[in-house]
Coordinates of C-alpha atoms in Angstrom, one line a residue:
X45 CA 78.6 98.0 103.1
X46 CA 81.9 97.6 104.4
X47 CA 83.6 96.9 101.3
X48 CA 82.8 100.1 99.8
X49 CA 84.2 101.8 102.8
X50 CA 87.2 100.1 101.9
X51 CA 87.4 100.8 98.5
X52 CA 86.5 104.5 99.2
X53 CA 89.1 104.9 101.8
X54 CA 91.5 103.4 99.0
X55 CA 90.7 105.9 96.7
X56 CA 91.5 108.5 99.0
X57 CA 94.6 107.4 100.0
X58 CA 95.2 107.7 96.0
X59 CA 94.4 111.1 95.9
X60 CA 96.3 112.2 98.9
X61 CA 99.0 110.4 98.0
X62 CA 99.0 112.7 94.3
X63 CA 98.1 115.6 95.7
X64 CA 100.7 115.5 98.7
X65 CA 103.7 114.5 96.6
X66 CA 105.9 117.6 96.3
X67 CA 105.4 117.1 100.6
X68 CA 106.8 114.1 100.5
X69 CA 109.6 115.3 98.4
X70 CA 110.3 117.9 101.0
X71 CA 110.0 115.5 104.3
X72 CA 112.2 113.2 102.7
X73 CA 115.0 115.8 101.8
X74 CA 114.5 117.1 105.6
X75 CA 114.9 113.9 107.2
X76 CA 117.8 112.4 105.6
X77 CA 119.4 115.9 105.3
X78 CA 122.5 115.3 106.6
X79 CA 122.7 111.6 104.1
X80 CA 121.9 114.5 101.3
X81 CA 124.3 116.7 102.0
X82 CA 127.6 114.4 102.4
X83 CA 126.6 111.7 99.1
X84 CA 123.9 112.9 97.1
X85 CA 124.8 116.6 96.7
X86 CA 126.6 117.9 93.5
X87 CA 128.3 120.6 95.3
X88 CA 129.9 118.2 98.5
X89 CA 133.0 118.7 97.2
X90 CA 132.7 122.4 97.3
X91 CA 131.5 123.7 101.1
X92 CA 131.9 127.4 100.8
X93 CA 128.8 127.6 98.3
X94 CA 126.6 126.0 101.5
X95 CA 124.2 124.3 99.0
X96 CA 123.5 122.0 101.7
X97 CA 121.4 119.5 99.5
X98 CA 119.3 122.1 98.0
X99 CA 120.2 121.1 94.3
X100 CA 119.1 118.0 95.2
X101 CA 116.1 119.1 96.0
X102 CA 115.8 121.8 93.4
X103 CA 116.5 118.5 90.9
X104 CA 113.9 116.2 92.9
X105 CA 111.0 118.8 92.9
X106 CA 112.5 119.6 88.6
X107 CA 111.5 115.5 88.2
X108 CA 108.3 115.5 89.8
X109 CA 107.2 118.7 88.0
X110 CA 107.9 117.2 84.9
X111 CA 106.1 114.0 85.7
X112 CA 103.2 115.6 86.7
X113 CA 103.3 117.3 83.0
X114 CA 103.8 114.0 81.5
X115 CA 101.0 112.5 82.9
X116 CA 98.9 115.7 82.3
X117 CA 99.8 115.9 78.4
X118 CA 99.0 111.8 78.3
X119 CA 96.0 112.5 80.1
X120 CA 94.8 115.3 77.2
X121 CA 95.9 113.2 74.5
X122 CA 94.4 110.4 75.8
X123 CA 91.0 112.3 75.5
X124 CA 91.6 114.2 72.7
X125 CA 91.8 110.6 71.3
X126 CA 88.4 109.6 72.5
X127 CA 87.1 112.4 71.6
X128 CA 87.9 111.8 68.3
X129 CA 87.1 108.7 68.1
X130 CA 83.6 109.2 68.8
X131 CA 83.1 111.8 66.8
X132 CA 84.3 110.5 63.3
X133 CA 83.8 106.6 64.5
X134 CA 83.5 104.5 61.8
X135 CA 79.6 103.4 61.3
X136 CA 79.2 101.2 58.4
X137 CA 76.1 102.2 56.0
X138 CA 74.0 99.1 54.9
X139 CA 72.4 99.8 51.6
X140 CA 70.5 97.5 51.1
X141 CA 68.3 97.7 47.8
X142 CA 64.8 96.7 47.9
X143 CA 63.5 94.7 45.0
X144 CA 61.7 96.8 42.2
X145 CA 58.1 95.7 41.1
X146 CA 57.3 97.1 37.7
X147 CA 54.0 95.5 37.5
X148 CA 52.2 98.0 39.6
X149 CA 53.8 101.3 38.3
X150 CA 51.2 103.3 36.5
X151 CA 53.4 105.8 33.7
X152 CA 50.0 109.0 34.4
X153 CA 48.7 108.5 37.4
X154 CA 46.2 110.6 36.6
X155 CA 44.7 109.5 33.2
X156 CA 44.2 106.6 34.2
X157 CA 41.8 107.2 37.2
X158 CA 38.1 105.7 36.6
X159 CA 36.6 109.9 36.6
X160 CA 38.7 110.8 33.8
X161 CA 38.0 107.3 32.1
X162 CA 34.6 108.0 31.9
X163 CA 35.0 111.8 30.8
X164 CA 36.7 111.0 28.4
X165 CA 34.5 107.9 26.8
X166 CA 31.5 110.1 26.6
X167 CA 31.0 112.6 23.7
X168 CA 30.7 116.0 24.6
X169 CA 27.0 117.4 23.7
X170 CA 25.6 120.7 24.3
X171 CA 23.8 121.3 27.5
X172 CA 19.3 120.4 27.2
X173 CA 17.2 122.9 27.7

């Protein structure tokens, strides 16, 4: 019993950790802020435009959105794959032909039953008074 308490607790932790990811982006940019703003930012060079690291962030949160929709268009295709595989999945179609015994095949079926057999052997008389 305890192992699946682990292995459930793992698998949230998974989830959080996808669903909390733009957080992350944002508590990392606000704790190394200052780290942003003097090496990483495009516009360090340029202090009257007081960025302040927000292109950084603008161009972390830009790569996360995209990988999201990477991995939500791979997801699709993935199942529009299997989808599609099991809908036109190849079965293969045994044939198989059974043997043929002419021996037993009657060409009228009905002329030759034992009724008309015997109709058809007596001569036809008028009816006795």
């Amino acid at each position: 019993m305890n192992h699946k308490r682990y292995i459930s607790l793992f698998l949230l932790l998974l989830i959080s950790f996808k669903i909390l990811v733009v957080p992350f982006v944002y508590l990392d940019f606000e704790l190394r802020k200052e780290y942003i703003i003097q090496h990483l930012c495009e516009n360090r060079f340029t202090p009257q435009l007081h960025c302040d690291g927000k292109c950084y962030l603008a161009k972390q949160l830009h790569k996360v959105a995209e990988e999201q929709a990477r991995n939500e268009a791979q997801k699709q295709s993935d199942t529009a794959k299997k989808v599609i595989q099991e809908v036109f999945e190849e079965t293969t179609l045994d044939f198989a032909l059974a043997p043929v015994s002419y021996l037993d095949f009657e060409y009228f079926p009905l002329l030759s039953s034992s009724v008309q057999k015997g109709f058809l052997s007596k001569p036809i008389m008028p009816p006795i008074a």
